[in-house]
mmCIF file of C-alpha atoms in Angstrom:
data_model
loop_
_atom_site.group_PDB
_atom_site.id
_atom_site.type_symbol
_atom_site.label_atom_id
_atom_site.label_comp_id
_atom_site.label_asym_id
_atom_site.label_seq_id
_atom_site.Cartn_x
_atom_site.Cartn_y
_atom_site.Cartn_z
ATOM 1 C CA MET L 23 0.000 0.000 0.000
ATOM 2 C CA ARG L 24 1.347 3.427 -0.868
ATOM 3 C CA PHE L 25 0.048 6.600 0.746
ATOM 4 C CA VAL L 26 0.306 9.569 -1.594
ATOM 5 C CA ASP L 27 -1.935 12.118 0.144
ATOM 6 C CA PHE L 28 -1.170 13.750 3.464
ATOM 7 C CA HIS L 29 -3.861 15.310 5.620
ATOM 8 C CA ALA L 30 -3.772 16.992 9.011
ATOM 9 C CA ALA L 31 -6.397 18.428 11.327
ATOM 10 C CA ALA L 32 -4.362 21.616 11.776
ATOM 11 C CA SER L 33 -1.461 23.426 10.195
ATOM 12 C CA THR L 34 0.622 23.338 13.372
ATOM 13 C CA CYS L 35 2.015 20.554 15.487
ATOM 14 C CA SER L 36 0.245 20.423 18.861
ATOM 15 C CA PRO L 37 -3.287 20.957 17.502
ATOM 16 C CA SER L 38 -2.774 18.308 14.831
ATOM 17 C CA ARG L 39 -1.423 15.766 17.339
ATOM 18 C CA ALA L 40 -4.225 16.498 19.803
ATOM 19 C CA SER L 41 -6.804 15.945 17.063
ATOM 20 C CA LEU L 42 -5.194 12.669 16.013
ATOM 21 C CA LEU L 43 -5.284 11.325 19.569
ATOM 22 C CA THR L 44 -8.748 12.608 20.530
ATOM 23 C CA GLY L 45 -10.640 12.505 17.244
ATOM 24 C CA ARG L 46 -11.699 16.107 17.861
ATOM 25 C CA LEU L 47 -10.611 19.334 16.198
ATOM 26 C CA GLY L 48 -8.670 21.918 18.206
ATOM 27 C CA LEU L 49 -11.696 24.133 18.775
ATOM 28 C CA ARG L 50 -13.371 21.183 20.507
ATOM 29 C CA ASN L 51 -10.412 19.669 22.372
ATOM 30 C CA GLY L 52 -8.949 22.996 23.503
ATOM 31 C CA VAL L 53 -5.598 22.774 21.705
ATOM 32 C CA THR L 54 -5.457 25.559 19.122
ATOM 33 C CA HIS L 55 -1.779 26.552 19.366
ATOM 34 C CA ASN L 56 1.573 24.871 19.890
ATOM 35 C CA PHE L 57 2.794 24.403 23.431
ATOM 36 C CA ALA L 58 6.055 26.083 24.443
ATOM 37 C CA VAL L 59 8.878 24.726 26.579
ATOM 38 C CA THR L 60 7.596 27.011 29.333
ATOM 39 C CA SER L 61 3.976 25.815 29.059
ATOM 40 C CA VAL L 62 2.658 24.310 32.275
ATOM 41 C CA GLY L 63 -0.421 22.749 30.662
ATOM 42 C CA GLY L 64 -1.073 20.479 27.749
ATOM 43 C CA LEU L 65 -3.852 18.487 26.137
ATOM 44 C CA PRO L 66 -6.738 19.118 28.573
ATOM 45 C CA LEU L 67 -7.005 16.309 31.094
ATOM 46 C CA ASN L 68 -10.749 15.955 30.469
ATOM 47 C CA GLU L 69 -10.010 14.883 26.880
ATOM 48 C CA THR L 70 -9.861 11.124 26.358
ATOM 49 C CA THR L 71 -7.108 9.860 24.079
ATOM 50 C CA LEU L 72 -7.248 6.887 21.743
ATOM 51 C CA ALA L 73 -4.454 5.360 23.821
ATOM 52 C CA GLU L 74 -6.550 5.599 27.003
ATOM 53 C CA VAL L 75 -9.500 3.877 25.327
ATOM 54 C CA LEU L 76 -7.350 1.099 23.894
ATOM 55 C CA GLN L 77 -5.412 0.666 27.140
ATOM 56 C CA GLN L 78 -8.700 0.099 28.979
ATOM 57 C CA ALA L 79 -9.625 -2.472 26.305
ATOM 58 C CA GLY L 80 -6.472 -4.478 27.076
ATOM 59 C CA TYR L 81 -4.068 -3.107 24.476
ATOM 60 C CA ILE L 82 -0.394 -2.516 25.145
ATOM 61 C CA THR L 83 0.204 1.112 24.181
ATOM 62 C CA GLY L 84 3.397 2.884 23.231
ATOM 63 C CA MET L 85 4.425 6.324 22.027
ATOM 64 C CA ILE L 86 7.803 6.883 20.414
ATOM 65 C CA GLY L 87 9.005 10.250 19.148
ATOM 66 C CA LYS L 88 7.853 13.813 19.522
ATOM 67 C CA TRP L 89 4.990 14.271 22.006
ATOM 68 C CA HIS L 90 4.383 18.071 22.140
ATOM 69 C CA LEU L 91 1.103 17.834 24.081
ATOM 70 C CA GLY L 92 2.385 18.867 27.512
ATOM 71 C CA HIS L 93 5.336 17.557 29.471
ATOM 72 C CA HIS L 94 4.661 18.364 33.116
ATOM 73 C CA GLY L 95 2.943 16.030 35.547
ATOM 74 C CA SER L 96 -0.338 14.568 34.317
ATOM 75 C CA TYR L 97 0.254 15.807 30.757
ATOM 76 C CA HIS L 98 3.157 13.391 30.214
ATOM 77 C CA PRO L 99 2.378 10.537 27.759
ATOM 78 C CA ASN L 100 2.645 7.892 30.503
ATOM 79 C CA PHE L 101 -0.384 9.535 32.126
ATOM 80 C CA ARG L 102 -2.339 9.926 28.874
ATOM 81 C CA GLY L 103 -2.798 6.250 28.060
ATOM 82 C CA PHE L 104 0.664 5.139 27.007
ATOM 83 C CA HIS L 105 2.311 2.272 28.899
ATOM 84 C CA TYR L 106 5.619 3.096 27.219
ATOM 85 C CA TYR L 107 7.127 6.378 26.064
ATOM 86 C CA PHE L 108 10.461 7.083 24.402
ATOM 87 C CA GLY L 109 10.975 10.509 22.894
ATOM 88 C CA ILE L 110 11.305 14.239 23.183
ATOM 89 C CA PRO L 111 8.581 16.206 24.974
ATOM 90 C CA TYR L 112 8.366 19.065 22.466
ATOM 91 C CA SER L 113 9.861 20.151 19.137
ATOM 92 C CA HIS L 114 13.527 19.399 18.573
ATOM 93 C CA ASP L 115 14.062 23.089 17.769
ATOM 94 C CA MET L 116 12.734 24.235 21.169
ATOM 95 C CA GLY L 117 15.848 23.443 23.171
ATOM 96 C CA CYS L 118 19.546 23.771 22.732
ATOM 97 C CA THR L 119 21.598 20.815 21.569
ATOM 98 C CA ASP L 120 25.255 19.976 21.396
ATOM 99 C CA THR L 121 24.871 18.088 18.129
ATOM 100 C CA PRO L 122 27.371 19.563 15.645
ATOM 101 C CA GLY L 123 26.119 20.388 12.166
ATOM 102 C CA TYR L 124 22.493 20.989 13.112
ATOM 103 C CA ASN L 125 20.919 24.390 12.670
ATOM 104 C CA HIS L 126 20.166 24.667 16.377
ATOM 105 C CA PRO L 127 21.819 26.819 18.975
ATOM 106 C CA PRO L 128 24.499 25.029 20.979
ATOM 107 C CA CYS L 129 23.946 24.844 24.711
ATOM 108 C CA PRO L 130 25.927 27.566 26.460
ATOM 109 C CA SER L 131 28.347 26.287 29.057
ATOM 110 C CA CYS L 132 27.988 27.592 32.569
ATOM 111 C CA PRO L 133 31.015 29.105 34.297
ATOM 112 C CA ARG L 134 32.403 26.883 37.048
ATOM 113 C CA ASP L 135 33.581 29.816 39.161
ATOM 114 C CA ASN L 136 31.650 32.748 40.596
ATOM 115 C CA GLY L 137 32.134 34.825 37.454
ATOM 116 C CA SER L 138 29.431 37.185 36.321
ATOM 117 C CA LEU L 139 26.764 35.800 34.002
ATOM 118 C CA ARG L 140 25.910 39.263 32.724
ATOM 119 C CA ASN L 141 28.547 38.985 30.006
ATOM 120 C CA LEU L 142 26.982 35.876 28.489
ATOM 121 C CA ASP L 143 24.882 36.319 25.341
ATOM 122 C CA ARG L 144 22.707 33.426 26.427
ATOM 123 C CA ASP L 145 21.917 32.271 29.917
ATOM 124 C CA CYS L 146 23.316 28.813 30.617
ATOM 125 C CA TYR L 147 20.872 28.355 33.500
ATOM 126 C CA THR L 148 17.661 29.086 31.587
ATOM 127 C CA ASP L 149 18.453 27.815 28.079
ATOM 128 C CA ILE L 150 16.972 24.338 28.296
ATOM 129 C CA ALA L 151 18.924 21.452 26.800
ATOM 130 C CA LEU L 152 16.580 19.216 24.799
ATOM 131 C CA PRO L 153 15.862 16.044 26.833
ATOM 132 C CA LEU L 154 15.208 12.508 25.618
ATOM 133 C CA TYR L 155 12.848 10.552 27.856
ATOM 134 C CA GLU L 156 12.222 6.870 28.391
ATOM 135 C CA ASN L 157 8.991 6.796 30.335
ATOM 136 C CA LEU L 158 9.471 9.301 33.176
ATOM 137 C CA ASN L 159 13.274 9.292 33.107
ATOM 138 C CA ILE L 160 15.559 11.580 31.152
ATOM 139 C CA VAL L 161 18.028 9.231 29.453
ATOM 140 C CA GLU L 162 19.977 11.820 27.444
ATOM 141 C CA GLN L 163 20.296 15.598 27.723
ATOM 142 C CA PRO L 164 21.057 17.315 25.473
ATOM 143 C CA VAL L 165 19.834 14.772 22.968
ATOM 144 C CA ASN L 166 22.075 13.772 20.069
ATOM 145 C CA LEU L 167 19.859 14.648 17.093
ATOM 146 C CA SER L 168 22.052 12.872 14.557
ATOM 147 C CA SER L 169 21.203 9.469 16.061
ATOM 148 C CA LEU L 170 17.622 10.183 17.145
ATOM 149 C CA VAL L 171 15.798 8.542 14.218
ATOM 150 C CA GLN L 172 17.922 5.405 14.629
ATOM 151 C CA LYS L 173 17.057 5.289 18.347
ATOM 152 C CA TYR L 174 13.356 5.699 17.538
ATOM 153 C CA THR L 175 13.566 2.869 14.996
ATOM 154 C CA GLU L 176 15.283 0.546 17.469
ATOM 155 C CA LYS L 177 12.786 1.293 20.251
ATOM 156 C CA ALA L 178 9.815 0.864 17.882
ATOM 157 C CA THR L 179 11.156 -2.497 16.718
ATOM 158 C CA GLU L 180 11.673 -3.613 20.335
ATOM 159 C CA PHE L 181 8.161 -2.488 21.283
ATOM 160 C CA ILE L 182 6.550 -4.367 18.386
ATOM 161 C CA GLN L 183 8.554 -7.522 19.149
ATOM 162 C CA GLN L 184 7.654 -7.453 22.845
ATOM 163 C CA ALA L 185 3.987 -6.746 22.120
ATOM 164 C CA SER L 186 3.880 -9.576 19.582
ATOM 165 C CA ILE L 187 5.389 -12.017 22.076
ATOM 166 C CA SER L 188 2.767 -11.014 24.658
ATOM 167 C CA GLY L 189 -0.043 -11.960 22.283
ATOM 168 C CA ARG L 190 -2.004 -8.848 23.232
ATOM 169 C CA PRO L 191 -3.159 -6.279 20.706
ATOM 170 C CA PHE L 192 -1.095 -3.114 20.661
ATOM 171 C CA LEU L 193 -1.063 0.511 19.591
ATOM 172 C CA LEU L 194 2.240 2.133 18.693
ATOM 173 C CA TYR L 195 2.129 5.840 17.893
ATOM 174 C CA VAL L 196 5.387 7.026 16.295
ATOM 175 C CA GLY L 197 6.074 10.736 15.814
ATOM 176 C CA LEU L 198 9.368 11.077 13.976
ATOM 177 C CA ALA L 199 11.549 14.143 14.452
ATOM 178 C CA HIS L 200 11.205 15.087 10.766
ATOM 179 C CA MET L 201 7.432 15.147 10.794
ATOM 180 C CA HIS L 202 6.530 18.331 8.957
ATOM 181 C CA VAL L 203 7.141 17.045 5.431
ATOM 182 C CA PRO L 204 6.454 13.685 3.745
ATOM 183 C CA LEU L 205 9.334 11.239 3.928
ATOM 184 C CA SER L 206 10.536 9.826 0.626
#
């Protein structure tokens, strides 16, 4: 089967993802704009996700990749119906990274002495290094973007193999880092 058309419920990331998981457009589910790194909320907790429904029906559920629907507390994927989560909590361009060759700002190093921070162009204490999570644990920070797709592929393969061995039905939602254009 070859998919040649691409459709989305919204032109931006968070609203489109929220619609995919809830079956409701942003005006109905409350997600009409992208969430920022500093956002304290996420997909409203009164919205039921497909993962929650399937989890209650006995499915093993997993989410691998970019979440971008809230990353604090109850908004984390592990609390929105996913047994397993491996990925970044928001867009890969929303945090600094130490990956050379990427068009992202490098993470500023913090001085180890009591030197003044006023001379720094960027604040090493507030510029957030992009984290990679496995469930509720940060496993890499800053994330190495050059190996991220390979890591996602490996984790997706492991998830499918483990779910197949269990004999239970499963849902695996994969949001690759390069999600804004069709992959060839």
